[in-house]
Coordinates of C-alpha atoms in Angstrom, one line a residue:
Chain A
S264 CA -0.2 0.0 -0.1
Q265 CA 1.3 3.5 -0.6
Q266 CA 2.0 6.2 1.6
G267 CA 1.2 10.1 1.0
E268 CA 4.6 12.2 0.9
E269 CA 4.0 15.4 2.6
D270 CA 5.9 18.4 1.7
P271 CA 7.6 20.3 3.5
Q272 CA 8.3 18.2 6.5
A273 CA 8.5 21.3 8.8
L274 CA 7.2 24.7 8.3
S275 CA 7.6 27.8 10.4
I276 CA 5.7 31.1 9.8
Q277 CA 4.4 34.0 11.6
E278 CA 0.7 34.5 13.0
G279 CA -1.3 35.9 10.4
E280 CA 0.3 34.5 7.6
N281 CA -0.8 31.5 5.3
A282 CA 0.7 28.0 5.7
T283 CA 0.5 25.7 2.6
M284 CA 1.6 22.0 2.8
N285 CA 1.3 19.4 0.2
C286 CA 0.9 15.8 -0.2
S287 CA 1.8 13.6 -3.5
Y288 CA 1.1 9.9 -4.0
K289 CA 1.7 7.3 -6.6
T290 CA -1.7 5.4 -7.3
S291 CA -5.1 6.0 -7.7
I292 CA -7.4 6.9 -4.7
N293 CA -11.0 7.2 -3.8
N294 CA -10.5 10.1 -1.7
L295 CA -7.7 11.9 0.3
Q296 CA -8.2 13.1 3.8
W297 CA -6.3 15.8 6.0
Y298 CA -5.7 15.4 9.8
R299 CA -4.1 17.8 12.5
Q300 CA -2.2 16.3 15.5
N301 CA -1.4 18.3 18.5
S302 CA 1.8 17.2 20.1
G303 CA 1.2 13.7 21.5
R304 CA -2.6 13.7 21.1
G305 CA -4.8 11.8 18.7
L306 CA -5.4 12.8 15.3
V307 CA -8.4 15.0 14.4
H308 CA -9.9 14.9 11.0
L309 CA -10.1 18.2 9.2
I310 CA -11.4 17.4 5.5
L311 CA -12.0 14.7 3.0
I312 CA -11.7 15.4 -0.5
R313 CA -13.2 12.7 -3.0
S314 CA -11.3 12.0 -6.3
N315 CA -13.9 13.7 -8.3
E316 CA -13.6 16.9 -6.4
R317 CA -11.0 19.6 -7.1
E318 CA -11.2 21.9 -4.0
K319 CA -13.1 22.0 -0.9
H320 CA -13.4 24.7 1.8
S321 CA -13.8 24.5 5.5
G322 CA -13.6 27.9 7.4
R323 CA -10.0 28.9 7.2
L324 CA -8.8 25.5 5.5
R325 CA -8.9 25.0 1.6
V326 CA -7.9 21.8 0.3
T327 CA -7.1 21.1 -3.6
L328 CA -6.7 17.9 -5.4
D329 CA -5.3 17.1 -8.6
T330 CA -5.4 13.7 -9.7
S331 CA -3.6 14.2 -12.9
K332 CA -0.7 15.4 -10.9
K333 CA -1.4 12.9 -7.8
S334 CA -1.0 15.7 -5.6
S335 CA -3.1 17.4 -3.0
S336 CA -2.6 20.7 -1.1
L337 CA -3.7 22.1 2.2
L338 CA -3.8 25.9 2.8
I339 CA -4.5 27.3 6.2
T340 CA -5.3 31.1 6.0
A341 CA -4.6 33.9 8.5
S342 CA -2.8 31.2 10.8
R343 CA -3.0 31.5 14.6
A344 CA -0.6 30.1 17.1
A345 CA -3.3 27.6 18.0
D346 CA -2.7 26.1 14.6
T347 CA 0.8 24.8 15.6
A348 CA 0.6 21.0 15.1
S349 CA 1.6 18.3 12.7
Y350 CA -0.7 17.8 9.6
F351 CA -0.9 14.6 7.9
C352 CA -2.5 13.6 4.6
A353 CA -4.3 9.9 4.3
L354 CA -5.0 8.1 1.3
D355 CA -8.1 6.0 0.8
P356 CA -8.0 3.7 -2.1
G357 CA -11.8 2.7 -1.3
G358 CA -13.7 -0.5 -0.8
Y359 CA -11.8 -2.7 1.6
Q360 CA -8.5 -1.4 1.2
K361 CA -6.9 0.6 4.2
V362 CA -6.0 4.1 4.4
T363 CA -2.5 5.1 4.8
F364 CA -1.1 7.9 6.6
G365 CA 2.0 10.2 5.6
I366 CA 4.7 11.0 7.9
G367 CA 3.4 14.6 8.4
T368 CA 4.3 18.1 8.0
K369 CA 5.3 19.8 11.3
L370 CA 3.8 23.5 11.5
Q371 CA 4.8 26.1 14.1
V372 CA 3.0 29.3 14.1
I373 CA 5.0 32.1 15.9
P374 CA 2.8 34.8 17.6
Chain B
D232 CA -17.4 11.4 27.0
A233 CA -15.1 11.0 24.2
D234 CA -16.2 9.2 21.2
V235 CA -13.2 6.8 21.1
T236 CA -11.7 6.1 24.5
Q237 CA -8.3 4.3 25.1
T238 CA -7.2 3.0 28.3
P239 CA -4.6 3.3 29.9
R240 CA -3.2 6.6 28.9
N241 CA 0.2 5.9 29.8
R242 CA 1.9 2.7 30.8
I243 CA 5.3 1.3 31.6
T244 CA 6.2 -2.0 31.6
K245 CA 8.9 -4.4 31.7
T246 CA 10.4 -6.5 28.9
G247 CA 8.6 -9.9 28.8
K248 CA 5.5 -8.7 30.4
R249 CA 2.3 -9.4 28.5
I250 CA 0.1 -6.2 28.0
M251 CA -3.4 -5.4 27.1
L252 CA -4.6 -1.8 25.6
E253 CA -8.2 -1.3 25.4
C254 CA -10.3 0.7 23.0
S255 CA -14.1 1.6 23.2
Q256 CA -16.2 3.7 21.2
T257 CA -19.6 5.2 20.9
K258 CA -19.5 6.3 17.3
G259 CA -21.6 3.2 16.2
H260 CA -18.8 2.6 13.5
D261 CA -18.1 -0.8 12.3
R262 CA -14.4 -0.4 11.4
M263 CA -11.7 -0.4 14.2
Y264 CA -7.9 0.0 14.0
W265 CA -5.0 -0.1 15.9
Y266 CA -2.0 2.1 14.9
R267 CA 1.5 2.9 16.2
Q268 CA 3.2 6.1 15.9
D269 CA 7.2 6.4 16.2
P270 CA 9.1 9.7 15.4
G271 CA 9.7 10.2 11.8
L272 CA 7.7 6.9 10.8
G273 CA 4.3 8.2 10.7
L274 CA 1.4 6.0 11.7
R275 CA 1.8 2.2 11.1
L276 CA -1.3 0.0 11.0
I277 CA -1.1 -3.1 13.4
Y278 CA -4.4 -4.5 12.9
Y279 CA -7.8 -3.7 11.7
S280 CA -11.6 -4.8 12.0
F281 CA -14.3 -4.4 9.7
D282 CA -16.8 -5.9 11.9
V283 CA -17.0 -8.2 15.0
K284 CA -16.0 -11.2 13.2
D285 CA -13.3 -10.0 11.0
I286 CA -9.8 -9.5 12.2
N287 CA -7.1 -8.5 9.9
K288 CA -3.2 -8.0 10.1
G289 CA -1.7 -4.7 9.3
E290 CA 1.8 -4.0 8.0
I291 CA 3.5 -4.6 11.5
S292 CA 1.3 -7.3 13.3
D293 CA 4.2 -9.4 14.5
G294 CA 4.4 -9.4 18.3
Y295 CA 0.7 -8.1 18.5
S296 CA -2.6 -9.7 18.8
V297 CA -6.2 -8.3 19.0
S298 CA -9.6 -9.2 20.2
R299 CA -12.9 -7.4 19.0
Q300 CA -15.3 -8.3 22.0
A301 CA -18.1 -6.3 20.5
Q302 CA -19.0 -3.7 17.9
A303 CA -17.7 -1.1 20.3
K304 CA -14.8 -2.6 21.9
F305 CA -11.4 -3.6 20.3
S306 CA -8.3 -4.5 22.4
L307 CA -4.6 -4.9 21.3
S308 CA -2.3 -7.2 23.4
L309 CA 1.4 -7.5 23.5
E310 CA 2.3 -10.9 24.1
S311 CA 5.9 -10.6 25.5
A312 CA 6.6 -6.7 25.4
I313 CA 9.9 -5.8 23.9
P314 CA 11.6 -2.4 24.2
N315 CA 11.3 -1.3 20.4
Q316 CA 7.5 -1.6 21.1
T317 CA 7.8 1.5 23.0
A318 CA 5.5 3.7 21.0
L319 CA 2.3 5.9 21.2
Y320 CA -0.5 3.7 20.2
F321 CA -3.9 5.0 18.7
C322 CA -7.1 3.2 18.1
A323 CA -9.4 4.6 15.4
T324 CA -12.7 3.9 14.1
S325 CA -14.4 4.7 10.6
D326 CA -17.8 4.4 9.1
K327 CA -18.4 1.7 6.2
P328 CA -17.5 3.1 3.8
T329 CA -15.4 6.0 5.0
G330 CA -17.9 8.7 5.1
A331 CA -17.3 12.4 5.3
G332 CA -16.1 12.3 8.7
G333 CA -12.9 10.3 8.2
Y334 CA -11.3 8.4 11.0
T335 CA -12.2 8.9 14.5
F336 CA -9.1 8.7 16.9
G337 CA -8.8 8.0 20.6
S338 CA -6.2 10.3 22.6
G339 CA -3.4 7.4 22.4
T340 CA -1.7 5.2 25.0
R341 CA 2.0 6.1 25.5
L342 CA 3.7 2.6 26.1
T343 CA 7.2 2.5 27.3
V344 CA 8.7 -1.1 27.8
V345 CA 12.0 -1.0 29.5

């Protein structure tokens, strides 16, 4: 099973700036999900985008999916210190296949 | 109460001991999973269950076993703990098939094997 590759592995920005992180993958997917993990805590589901969707929004989050390039991006606008966390993409091939998680992007938002 | 509850939250155990990590959920989801997280390696799937009578090995099942006692309960056992099983363990649940809510994770169990 494939694993998404997040880029960059770490990102440090000032509060109020936008944060963009990317996820690339190799084989076809049914959907792609983004999760947030605060230090040592459980992952929290942020947003799911299906393979026939190109863009989704949720509050300050914007996710895009380009199936021709096999990549997705997560944009957090007007970042806050509370957005400091690790962000993971998860690939869902669909059916009875398992979702796989990437290694994550560690985001630090400096107040 | 949390949707997915893991116990214990922290555990230190000695090499060779048997230990059980427990997970219960109130989501009503059929699918349950056990993952371990190690720095730099992301989440790796240990075992998963798509319903009460279904148990499947994940990518790193050696040294682990599971029991799905009910739709809401899924426990993970380390038969004879070893130091390289020191990690953060997560239980997760999902809809059949994965709905818009994705996976729901517990808060994790930090296990240290000395």
